[in-house]
Coordinates of C-alpha atoms in Angstrom, one line a residue:
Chain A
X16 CA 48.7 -13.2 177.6
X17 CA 46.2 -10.6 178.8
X18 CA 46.8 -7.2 177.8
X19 CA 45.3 -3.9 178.9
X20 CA 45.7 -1.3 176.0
X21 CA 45.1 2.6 176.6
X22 CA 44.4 3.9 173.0
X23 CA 41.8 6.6 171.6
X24 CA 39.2 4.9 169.4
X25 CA 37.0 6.4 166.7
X26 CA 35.0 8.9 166.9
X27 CA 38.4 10.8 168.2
X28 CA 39.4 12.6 165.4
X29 CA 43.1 11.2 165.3
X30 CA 45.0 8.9 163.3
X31 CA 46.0 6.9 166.3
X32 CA 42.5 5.7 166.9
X33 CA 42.3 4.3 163.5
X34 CA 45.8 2.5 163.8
X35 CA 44.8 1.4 166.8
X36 CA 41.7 -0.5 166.2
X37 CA 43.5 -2.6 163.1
X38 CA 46.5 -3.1 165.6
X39 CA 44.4 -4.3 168.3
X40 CA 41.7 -6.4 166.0
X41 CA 45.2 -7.9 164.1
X42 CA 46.5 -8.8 167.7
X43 CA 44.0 -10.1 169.0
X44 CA 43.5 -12.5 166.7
X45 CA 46.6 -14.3 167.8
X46 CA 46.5 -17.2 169.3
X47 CA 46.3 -16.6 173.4
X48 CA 46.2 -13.0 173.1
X49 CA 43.4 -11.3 174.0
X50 CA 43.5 -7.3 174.8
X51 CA 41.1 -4.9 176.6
X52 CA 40.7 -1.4 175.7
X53 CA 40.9 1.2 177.8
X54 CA 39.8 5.2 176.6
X55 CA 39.3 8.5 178.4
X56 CA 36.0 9.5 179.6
X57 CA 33.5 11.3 177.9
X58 CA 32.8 9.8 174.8
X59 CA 31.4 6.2 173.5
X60 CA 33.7 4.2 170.8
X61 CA 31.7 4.3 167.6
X62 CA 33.0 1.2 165.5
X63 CA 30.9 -1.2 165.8
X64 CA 33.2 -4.2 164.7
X65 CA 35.6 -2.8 167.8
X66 CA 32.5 -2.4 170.2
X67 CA 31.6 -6.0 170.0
X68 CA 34.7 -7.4 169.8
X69 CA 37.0 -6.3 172.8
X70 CA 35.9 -4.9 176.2
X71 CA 36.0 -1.6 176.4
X72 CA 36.5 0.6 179.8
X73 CA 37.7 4.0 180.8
X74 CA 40.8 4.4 182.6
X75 CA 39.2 4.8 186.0
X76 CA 38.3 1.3 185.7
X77 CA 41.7 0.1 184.8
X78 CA 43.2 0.3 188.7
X79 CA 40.3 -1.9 190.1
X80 CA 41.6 -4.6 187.0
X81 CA 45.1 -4.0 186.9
X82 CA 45.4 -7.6 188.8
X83 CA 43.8 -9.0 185.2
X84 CA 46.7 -8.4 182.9
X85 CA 49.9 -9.3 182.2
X86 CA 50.9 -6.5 180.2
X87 CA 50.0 -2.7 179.6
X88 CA 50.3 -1.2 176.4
X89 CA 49.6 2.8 175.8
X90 CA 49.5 4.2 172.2
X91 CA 51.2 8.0 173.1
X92 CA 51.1 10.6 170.6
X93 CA 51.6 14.0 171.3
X94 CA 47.9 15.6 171.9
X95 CA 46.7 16.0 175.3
X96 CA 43.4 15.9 174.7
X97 CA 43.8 12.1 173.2
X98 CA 46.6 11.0 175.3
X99 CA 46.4 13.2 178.2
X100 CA 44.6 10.9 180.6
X101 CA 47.4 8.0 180.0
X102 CA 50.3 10.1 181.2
X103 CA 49.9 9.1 185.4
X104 CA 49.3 5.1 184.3
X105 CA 52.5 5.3 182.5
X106 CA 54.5 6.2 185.3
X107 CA 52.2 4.0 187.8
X108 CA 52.1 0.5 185.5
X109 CA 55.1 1.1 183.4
X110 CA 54.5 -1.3 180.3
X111 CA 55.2 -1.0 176.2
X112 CA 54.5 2.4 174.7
X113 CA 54.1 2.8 171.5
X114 CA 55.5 6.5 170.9
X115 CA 53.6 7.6 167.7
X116 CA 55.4 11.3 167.6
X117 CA 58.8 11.8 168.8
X118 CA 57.9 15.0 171.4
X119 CA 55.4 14.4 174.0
X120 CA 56.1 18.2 175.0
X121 CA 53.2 19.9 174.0
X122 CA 51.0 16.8 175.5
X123 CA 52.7 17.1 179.0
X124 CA 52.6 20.7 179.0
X125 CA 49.3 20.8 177.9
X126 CA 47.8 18.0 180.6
X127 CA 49.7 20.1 183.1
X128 CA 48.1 23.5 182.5
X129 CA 44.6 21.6 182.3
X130 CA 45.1 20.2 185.7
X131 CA 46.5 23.5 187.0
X132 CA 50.0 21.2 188.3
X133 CA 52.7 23.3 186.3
X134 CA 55.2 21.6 188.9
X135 CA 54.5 18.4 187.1
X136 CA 55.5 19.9 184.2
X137 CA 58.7 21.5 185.3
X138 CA 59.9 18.0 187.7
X139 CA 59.5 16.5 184.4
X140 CA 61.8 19.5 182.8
X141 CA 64.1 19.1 185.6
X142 CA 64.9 15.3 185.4
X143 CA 64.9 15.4 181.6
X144 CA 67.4 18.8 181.0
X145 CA 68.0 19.8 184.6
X146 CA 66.2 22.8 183.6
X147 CA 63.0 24.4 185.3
X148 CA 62.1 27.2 183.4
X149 CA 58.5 28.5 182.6
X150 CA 59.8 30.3 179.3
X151 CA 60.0 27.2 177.4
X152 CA 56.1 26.4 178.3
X153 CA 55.3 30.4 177.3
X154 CA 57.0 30.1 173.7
X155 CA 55.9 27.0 173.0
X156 CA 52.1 27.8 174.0
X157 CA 52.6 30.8 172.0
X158 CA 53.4 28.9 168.7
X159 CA 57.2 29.6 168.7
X160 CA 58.7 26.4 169.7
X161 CA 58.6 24.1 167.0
X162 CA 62.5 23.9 167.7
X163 CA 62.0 23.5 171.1
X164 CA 59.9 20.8 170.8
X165 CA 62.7 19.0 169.4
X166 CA 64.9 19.9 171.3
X167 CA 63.5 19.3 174.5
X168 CA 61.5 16.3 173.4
X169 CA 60.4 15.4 177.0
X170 CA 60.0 11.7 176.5
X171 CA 63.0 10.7 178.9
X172 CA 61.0 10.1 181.7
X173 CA 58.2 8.1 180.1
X174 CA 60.7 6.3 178.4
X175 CA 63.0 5.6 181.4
X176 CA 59.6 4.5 183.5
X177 CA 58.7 2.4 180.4
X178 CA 59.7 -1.6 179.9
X179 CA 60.2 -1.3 176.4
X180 CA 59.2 1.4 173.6
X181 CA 58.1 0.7 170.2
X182 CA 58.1 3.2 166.9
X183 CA 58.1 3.2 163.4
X184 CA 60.6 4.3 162.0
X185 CA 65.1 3.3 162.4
X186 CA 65.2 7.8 162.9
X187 CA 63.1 7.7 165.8
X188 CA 64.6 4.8 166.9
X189 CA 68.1 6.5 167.1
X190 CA 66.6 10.1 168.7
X191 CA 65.3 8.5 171.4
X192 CA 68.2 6.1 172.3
X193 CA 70.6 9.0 172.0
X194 CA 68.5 10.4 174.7
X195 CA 67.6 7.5 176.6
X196 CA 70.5 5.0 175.8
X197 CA 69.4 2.3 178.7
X198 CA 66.0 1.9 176.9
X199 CA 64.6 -1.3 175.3
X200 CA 63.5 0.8 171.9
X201 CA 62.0 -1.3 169.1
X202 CA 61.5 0.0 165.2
X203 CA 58.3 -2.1 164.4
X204 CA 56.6 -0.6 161.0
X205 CA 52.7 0.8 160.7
X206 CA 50.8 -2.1 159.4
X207 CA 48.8 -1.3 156.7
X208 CA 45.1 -2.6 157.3
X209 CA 41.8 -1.0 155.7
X210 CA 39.3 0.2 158.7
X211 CA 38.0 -2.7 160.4
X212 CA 33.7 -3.4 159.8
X213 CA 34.6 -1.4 156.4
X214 CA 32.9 -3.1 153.5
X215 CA 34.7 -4.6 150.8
X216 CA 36.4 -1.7 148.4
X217 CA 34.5 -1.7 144.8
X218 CA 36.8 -1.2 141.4
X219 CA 38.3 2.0 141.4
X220 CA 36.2 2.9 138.5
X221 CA 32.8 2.3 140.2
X222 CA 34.3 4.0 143.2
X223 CA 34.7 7.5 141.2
X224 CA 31.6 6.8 139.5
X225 CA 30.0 6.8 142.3
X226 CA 31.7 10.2 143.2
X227 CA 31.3 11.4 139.8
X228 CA 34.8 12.0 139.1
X229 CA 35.1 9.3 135.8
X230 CA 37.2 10.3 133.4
X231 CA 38.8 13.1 135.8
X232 CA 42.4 13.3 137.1
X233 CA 42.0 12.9 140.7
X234 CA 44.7 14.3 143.5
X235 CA 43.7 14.8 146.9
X236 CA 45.3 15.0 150.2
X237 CA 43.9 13.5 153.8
X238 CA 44.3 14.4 157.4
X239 CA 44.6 17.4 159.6
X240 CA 44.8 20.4 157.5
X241 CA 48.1 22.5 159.4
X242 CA 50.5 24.9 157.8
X243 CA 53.5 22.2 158.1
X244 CA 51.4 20.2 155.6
X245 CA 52.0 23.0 152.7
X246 CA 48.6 22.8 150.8
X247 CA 49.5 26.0 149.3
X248 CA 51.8 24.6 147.2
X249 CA 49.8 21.3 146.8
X250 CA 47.2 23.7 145.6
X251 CA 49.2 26.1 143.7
X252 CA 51.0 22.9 141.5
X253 CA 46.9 21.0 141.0
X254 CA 46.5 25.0 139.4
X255 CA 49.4 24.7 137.0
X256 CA 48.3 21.6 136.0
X257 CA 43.9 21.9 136.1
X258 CA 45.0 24.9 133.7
X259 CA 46.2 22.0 131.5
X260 CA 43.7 19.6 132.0
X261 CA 40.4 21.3 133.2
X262 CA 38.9 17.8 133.8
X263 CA 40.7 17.6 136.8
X264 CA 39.6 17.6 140.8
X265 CA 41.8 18.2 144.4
X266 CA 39.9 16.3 147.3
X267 CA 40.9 17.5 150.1
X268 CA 39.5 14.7 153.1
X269 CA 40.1 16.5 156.7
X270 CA 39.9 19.1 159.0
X271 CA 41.2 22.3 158.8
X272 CA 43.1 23.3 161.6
X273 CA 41.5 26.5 163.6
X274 CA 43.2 29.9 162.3
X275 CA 44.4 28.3 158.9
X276 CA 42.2 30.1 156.0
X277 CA 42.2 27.6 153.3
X278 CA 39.4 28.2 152.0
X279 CA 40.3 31.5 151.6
X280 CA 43.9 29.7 149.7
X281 CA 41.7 28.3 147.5
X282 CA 38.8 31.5 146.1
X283 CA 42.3 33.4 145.9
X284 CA 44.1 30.8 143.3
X285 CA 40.5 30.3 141.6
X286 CA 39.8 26.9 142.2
X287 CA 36.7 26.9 144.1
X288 CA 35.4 25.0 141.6
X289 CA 38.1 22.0 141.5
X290 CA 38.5 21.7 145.3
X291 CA 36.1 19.4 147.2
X292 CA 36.7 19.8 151.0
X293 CA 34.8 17.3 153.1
X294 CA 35.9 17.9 156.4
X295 CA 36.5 15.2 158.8
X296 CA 35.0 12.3 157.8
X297 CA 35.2 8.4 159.6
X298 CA 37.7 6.3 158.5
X299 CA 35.9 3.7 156.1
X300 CA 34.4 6.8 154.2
X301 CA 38.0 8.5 154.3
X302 CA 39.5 5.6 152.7
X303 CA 36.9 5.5 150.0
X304 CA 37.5 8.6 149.2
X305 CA 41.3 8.2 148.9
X306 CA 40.6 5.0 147.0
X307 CA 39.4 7.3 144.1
X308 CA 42.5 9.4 143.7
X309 CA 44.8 8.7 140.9
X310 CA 47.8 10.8 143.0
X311 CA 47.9 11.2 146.5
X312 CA 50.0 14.2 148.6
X313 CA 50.9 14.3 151.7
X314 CA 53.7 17.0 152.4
X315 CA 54.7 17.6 155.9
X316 CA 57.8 19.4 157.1
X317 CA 59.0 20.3 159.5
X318 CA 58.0 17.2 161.2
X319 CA 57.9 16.0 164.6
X320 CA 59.8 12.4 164.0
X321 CA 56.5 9.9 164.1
X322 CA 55.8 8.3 160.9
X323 CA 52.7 9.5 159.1
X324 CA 50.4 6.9 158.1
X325 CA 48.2 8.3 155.3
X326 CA 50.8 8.0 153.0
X327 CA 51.2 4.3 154.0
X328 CA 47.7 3.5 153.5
X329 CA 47.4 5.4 150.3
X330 CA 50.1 3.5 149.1
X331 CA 48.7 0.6 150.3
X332 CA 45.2 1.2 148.1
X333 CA 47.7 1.5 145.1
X334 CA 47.3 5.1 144.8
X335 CA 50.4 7.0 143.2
X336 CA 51.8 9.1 146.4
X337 CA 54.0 12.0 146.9
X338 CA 55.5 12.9 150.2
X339 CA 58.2 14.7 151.7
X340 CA 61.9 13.2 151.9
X341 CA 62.1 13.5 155.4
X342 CA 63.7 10.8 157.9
X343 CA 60.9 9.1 159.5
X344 CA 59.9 8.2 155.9
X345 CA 63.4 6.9 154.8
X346 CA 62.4 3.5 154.7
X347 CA 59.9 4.1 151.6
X348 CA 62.1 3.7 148.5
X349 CA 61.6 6.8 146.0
X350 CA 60.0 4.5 142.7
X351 CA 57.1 2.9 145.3
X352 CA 56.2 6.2 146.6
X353 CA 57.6 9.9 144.8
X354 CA 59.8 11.8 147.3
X355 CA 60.4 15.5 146.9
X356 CA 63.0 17.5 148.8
X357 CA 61.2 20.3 151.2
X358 CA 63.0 22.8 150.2
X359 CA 62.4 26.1 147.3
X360 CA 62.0 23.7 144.6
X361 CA 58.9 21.9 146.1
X362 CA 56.2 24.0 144.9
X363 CA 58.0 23.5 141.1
X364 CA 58.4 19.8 141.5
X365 CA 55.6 19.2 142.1
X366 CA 54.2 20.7 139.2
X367 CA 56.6 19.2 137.2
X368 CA 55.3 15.9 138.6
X369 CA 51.5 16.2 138.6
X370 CA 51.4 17.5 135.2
X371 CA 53.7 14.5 134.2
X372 CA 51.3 12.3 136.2
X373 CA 48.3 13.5 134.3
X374 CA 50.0 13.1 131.0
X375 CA 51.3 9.9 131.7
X376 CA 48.3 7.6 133.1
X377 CA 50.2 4.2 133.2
X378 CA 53.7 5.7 135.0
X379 CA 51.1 7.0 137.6
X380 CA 49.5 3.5 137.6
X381 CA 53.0 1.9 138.5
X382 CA 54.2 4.2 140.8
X383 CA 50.6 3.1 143.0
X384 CA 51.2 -1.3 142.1
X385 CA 54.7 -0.5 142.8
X386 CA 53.5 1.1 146.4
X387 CA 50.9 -1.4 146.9
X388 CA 53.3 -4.2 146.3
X389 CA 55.9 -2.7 148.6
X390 CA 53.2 -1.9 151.3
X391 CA 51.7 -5.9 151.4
X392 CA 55.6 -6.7 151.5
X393 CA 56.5 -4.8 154.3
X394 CA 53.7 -3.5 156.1
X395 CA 51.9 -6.6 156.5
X396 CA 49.5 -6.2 159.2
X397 CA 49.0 -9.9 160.7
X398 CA 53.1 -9.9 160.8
X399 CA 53.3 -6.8 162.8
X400 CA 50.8 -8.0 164.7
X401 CA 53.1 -10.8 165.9
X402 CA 56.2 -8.5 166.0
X403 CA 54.4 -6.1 168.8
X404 CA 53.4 -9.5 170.8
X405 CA 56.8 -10.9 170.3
X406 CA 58.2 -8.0 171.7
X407 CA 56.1 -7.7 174.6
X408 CA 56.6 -10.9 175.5
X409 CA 60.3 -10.0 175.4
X410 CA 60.2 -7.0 177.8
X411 CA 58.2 -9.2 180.4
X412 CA 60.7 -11.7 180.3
Chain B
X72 CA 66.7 -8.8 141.4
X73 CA 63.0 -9.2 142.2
X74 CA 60.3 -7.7 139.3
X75 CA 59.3 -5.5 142.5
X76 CA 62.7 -3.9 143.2
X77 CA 63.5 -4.0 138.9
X78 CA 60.1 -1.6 138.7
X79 CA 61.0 0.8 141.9
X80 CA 64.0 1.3 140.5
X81 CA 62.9 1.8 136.8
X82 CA 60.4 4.5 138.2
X83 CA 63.0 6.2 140.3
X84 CA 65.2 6.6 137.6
X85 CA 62.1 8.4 135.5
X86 CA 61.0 10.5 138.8
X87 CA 64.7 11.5 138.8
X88 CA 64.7 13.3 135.7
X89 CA 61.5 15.1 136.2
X90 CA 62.7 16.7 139.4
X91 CA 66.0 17.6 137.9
X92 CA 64.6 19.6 134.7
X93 CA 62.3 20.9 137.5
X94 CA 64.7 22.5 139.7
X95 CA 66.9 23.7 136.8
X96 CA 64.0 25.4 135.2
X97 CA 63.3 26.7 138.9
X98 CA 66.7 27.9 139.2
X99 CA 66.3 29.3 135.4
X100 CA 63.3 31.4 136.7
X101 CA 65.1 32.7 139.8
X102 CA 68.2 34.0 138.2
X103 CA 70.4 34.1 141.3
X104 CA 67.6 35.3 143.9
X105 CA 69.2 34.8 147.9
X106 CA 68.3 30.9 148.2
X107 CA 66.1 30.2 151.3
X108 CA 67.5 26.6 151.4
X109 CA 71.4 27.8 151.3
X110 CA 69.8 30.5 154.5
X111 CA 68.2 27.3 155.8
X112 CA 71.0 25.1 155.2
X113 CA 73.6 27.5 156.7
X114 CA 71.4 27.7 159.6
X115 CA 71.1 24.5 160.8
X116 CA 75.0 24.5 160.4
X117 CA 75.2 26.7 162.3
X118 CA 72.6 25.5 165.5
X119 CA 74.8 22.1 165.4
X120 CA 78.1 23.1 165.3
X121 CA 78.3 23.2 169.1
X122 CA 79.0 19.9 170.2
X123 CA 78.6 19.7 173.8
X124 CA 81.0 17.6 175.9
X125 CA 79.0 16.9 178.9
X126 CA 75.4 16.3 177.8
X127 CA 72.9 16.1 181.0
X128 CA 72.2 12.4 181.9
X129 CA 68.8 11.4 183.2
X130 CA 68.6 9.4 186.7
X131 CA 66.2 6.7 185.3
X132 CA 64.3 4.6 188.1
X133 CA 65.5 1.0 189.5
X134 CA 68.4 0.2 191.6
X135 CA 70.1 -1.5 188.5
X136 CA 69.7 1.1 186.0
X137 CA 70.6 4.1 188.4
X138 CA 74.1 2.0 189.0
X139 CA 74.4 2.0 185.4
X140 CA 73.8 5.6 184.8
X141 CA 76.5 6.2 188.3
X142 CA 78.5 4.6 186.3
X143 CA 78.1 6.1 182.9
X144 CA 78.5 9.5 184.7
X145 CA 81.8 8.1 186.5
X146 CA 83.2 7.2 183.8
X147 CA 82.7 10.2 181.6
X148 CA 84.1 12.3 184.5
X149 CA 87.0 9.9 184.5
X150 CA 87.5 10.7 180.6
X151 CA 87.1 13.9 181.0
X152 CA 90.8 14.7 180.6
X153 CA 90.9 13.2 177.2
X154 CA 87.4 14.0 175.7
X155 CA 87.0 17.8 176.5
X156 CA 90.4 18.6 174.4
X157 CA 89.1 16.6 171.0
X158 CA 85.8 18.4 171.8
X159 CA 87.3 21.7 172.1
X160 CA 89.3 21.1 169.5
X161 CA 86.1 19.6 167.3
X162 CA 84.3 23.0 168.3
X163 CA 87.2 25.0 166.8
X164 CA 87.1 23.3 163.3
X165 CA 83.3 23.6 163.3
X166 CA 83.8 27.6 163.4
X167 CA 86.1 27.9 161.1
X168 CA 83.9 24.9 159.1
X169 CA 80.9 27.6 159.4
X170 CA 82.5 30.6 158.9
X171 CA 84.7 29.3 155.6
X172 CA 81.2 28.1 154.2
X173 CA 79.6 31.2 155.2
X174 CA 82.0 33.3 153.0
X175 CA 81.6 30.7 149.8
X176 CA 78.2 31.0 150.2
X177 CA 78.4 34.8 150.2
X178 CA 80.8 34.7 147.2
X179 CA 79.0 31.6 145.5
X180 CA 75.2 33.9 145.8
X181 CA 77.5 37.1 143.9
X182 CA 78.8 35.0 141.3
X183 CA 75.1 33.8 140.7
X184 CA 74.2 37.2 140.3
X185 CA 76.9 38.6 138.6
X186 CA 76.3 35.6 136.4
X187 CA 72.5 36.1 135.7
X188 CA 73.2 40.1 135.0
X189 CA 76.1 39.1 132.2
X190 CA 73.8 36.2 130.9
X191 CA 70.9 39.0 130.4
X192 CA 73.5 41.4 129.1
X193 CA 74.7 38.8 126.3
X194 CA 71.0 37.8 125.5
X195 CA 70.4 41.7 125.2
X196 CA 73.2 41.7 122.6
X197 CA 72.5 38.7 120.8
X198 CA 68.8 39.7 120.5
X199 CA 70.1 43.3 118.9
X200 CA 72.5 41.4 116.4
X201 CA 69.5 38.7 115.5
X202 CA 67.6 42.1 114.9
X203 CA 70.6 44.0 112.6
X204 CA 70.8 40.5 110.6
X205 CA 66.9 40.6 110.3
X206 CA 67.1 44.4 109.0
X207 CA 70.4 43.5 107.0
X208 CA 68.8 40.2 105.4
X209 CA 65.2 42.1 104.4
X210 CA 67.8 45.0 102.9
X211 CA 69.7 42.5 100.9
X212 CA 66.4 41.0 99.4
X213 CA 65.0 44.6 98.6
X214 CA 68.3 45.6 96.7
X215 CA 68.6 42.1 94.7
X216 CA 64.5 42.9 93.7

């Protein structure tokens, strides 16, 4: 089976280009599967392991091809600028899309302000809620539609034109069927992978050595930097406890979104000093870096229904996480990862926790095996692999 | 019972009682401040306890699933006699559900307070009595020398 696959790849600063490269190098390595990539224009895919092993074309090349495959696959997340150019190919060679975030409003609205076609937008609106209104776009674009978002998702007509949808988690699963209840939806989990070309991961002690951060606690918390991700209460519970236990460090491995001041967070709680920031990084060196961390945080509410998947692959180094108990991590079971509620207590809890953590070296040291065993159990990337290609396969038949 | 499940469980019984103390000694601190997940909670109540009979239906493409979706919408129209009463009737309870968990709310955030004012009052007065026993206690030993 030939299949064309529309995906970002590094150097696009998004998780989905990392997922996608171990999905795709895992797939491919099935028997009688072999995938081309397809990408946006403008920029040239930087892994080298993933530049010599699959074709790689921009989407304007796909229509003179289309005769070559047997299958389309599009990894969607809600970011214009990444998944932007996929939008028309979805509608014109429906295939399998794998819906990373449960909203693809802000991407649809977003592509149709960049290619001045707000009628697009609002046809979309219309078949979706039977509502045309431009209100929805001016709150939203003004950073006051969070609920609307939800509310108005705007998948229905991707997902109607689509043979079959896949995403990670049994919540998403149920939004979009209650939605789109004609839809083949699949729940297939992340897999967990490390970066393919990355080199082989040295002992966790030679790792921090190498850092200089031995005989340090080490938190730290990855990915896109955003108010929803509630640093300042990662920051403010790392204070409660570097107080305590001054031989203590908070990496923080991403970019901070534009208009956030977290820097300015951090010289106001005193902890220049304990912070390392070091901004967006590619993903072998990112998972280095998370590698060294005795306890991992990745807070994020409210969220937008996708699974995230740095907590899956911190878990999946054996690193001790905390996340948020929300619904698209439901599956994780509290013991092989720590779940705290988002609510008042959060800041508190997790206070409670780290400084537990810190004083308690071989409960933090479970808590990671337990994760790491529950991540090779589950998450196993060569069976996910198989469960994407076995569903395709389904949907063509 | 696997050794994996037997540890996740183990720790989750640990992690447990570290967020417990936690959010008592949280609530401790507050003493009976407005909660902003009781505001949250009672709003999201609130935003869902519409239910909406007649939800829009999307014409999806293809002869066979535009049939379907005729007949979904048939159907529900056909129904429509029996459904829209329970609804109606749902959408009443959820009001009064709302409003009767509104006004415990409201009574349940006084009683916190009145609670935390007669707790500070009583640790006032037992921190005066500690202090007459104190004086009492250093009198007695100054009369028996």
């Amino acid at each position: 089976m030939r299949i064309a696959f529309f995906t970002p790849l590094s150097p696009i600063q998004s998780a989905i280009s990392d997922y996608s490269e171990g999905l795709a190098l895992a797939m491919s390595n099935i028997a009688g599967i072999e995938i081309d990539l397809f990408i946006d224009e403008g920029y040239q895919p930087d892994n080298p392991v993933i530049a010599e092993r699959f074709q790689i074309y921009t989407y304007r090349q796909f229509e003179q091809r289309v005769g070559d495959y047997d299958a389309t696959l599009y990894a969607l997340g809600d970011h214009s600028a990444y998944h932007g150019y996929m939008l028309d190919f979805v509608h014109n060679y429906p295939g399998v899309v794998i819906l990373h975030d449960v909203t693809l409003h802000r991407c649809i609205l977003q592509a149709a302000l960049n290619r001045r076609n707000l009628r697009a937008y609002l046809d979309d609106l219309e078949y979706a809620y039977a509502v045309r209104d431009l209100r929805l776009a001016g709150q939203i674009q003004a950073g006051f539609g969070h609920h609307l978002i939800l509310e108005y998702p705007l998948f229905e007509r991707i997902v109607d034109n689509s043979r079959g949808v896949i995403v990670h988690n049994h919540h998403a699963r149920s939004r979009i069927l209650s939605k789109c209840p004609n839809a083949s939806v699949q729940c297939i989990f992340s897999p967990f992978f490390l970066p393919p070309g990355m080199p082989a991961l040295a002992s966790r002690a030679q790792q921090r050595a190498q850092m200089g951060l031995e005989d340090y606690f080490v938190v730290g918390s990855f990915g896109l930097f955003v108010a929803d991700k509630h640093l300042e209460d990662c920051l403010s519970a790392f204070a409660h406890v570097a107080h305590k236990h001054p031989r203590s460090k908070y990496i923080l491995g991403g970019q901070v979104m534009e208009g956030y001041d977290l820097v300015g967070q951090i010289k106001k709680m005193g902890l220049e000093d304990q912070v390392i920031i070091t901004g967006w990084l590619p993903p072998p060196q990112f998972v280095q870096r998370m590698y060294a961390l005795d306890v991992g945080i990745h807070l994020r509410y409210p969220h937008v229904g996708g699974t995230p998947y740095t907590p899956l692959r911190l878990m999946g180094l054996g690193v001790c996480t905390i996340v948020s108990d929300i619904e698209p991590l439901a599956e994780l079971p509290q013991g092989a990862c720590i779940k705290i509620a988002p609510d008042r207590y959060q800041a508190d809890t997790l206070a409670a926790l780290l400084e537990y953590l810190a004083e308690h070296p071989d409960f933090c040291r479970q808590i990671g095996d337990n994760g790491r065993q529950f991540i090779a159990r589950h998450h196993n990337v060569d069976q996910i692999a198989q469960q994407y290609v076995d569903f395709i396969q389904s949907v063509l038949s | 019972m696997d050794q994996l499940t037997d540890n996740i469980a183990n720790a989750a019984q640990t992690l447990q009682e570290i967020i417990q103390t936690a959010r008592h000694r949280h609530d401790e601190s507050c003493q009976g401040m407005a909660s902003a997940a009781q505001v949250e909670a009672l709003r999201l109540m609130q935003h869902k306890a519409w239910v909406e009979a007649q939800g829009y239906i999307t014409w999806p493409p293809g002869v066979g699933r535009k049939l379907v979706t005729l007949w979904h919408k048939l159907i529900r129209r056909a129904l429509a006699w029996y459904i829209n009463p329970i609804v109606r009737q749902q959408n009443e309870f959820n009001l009064a559900a709302f409003q009767a968990t509104q006004t415990l709310s409201d009574e349940l955030l006084e009683l916190r307070q009145r609670y935390w004012q007669e707790r500070a009052a009583q640790m006032a007065r037992i921190d005066a009595l500690a202090a007459q026993l104190d004086a009492l206690q250093h009198q007695l030993e100054k009369d028996d020398r």
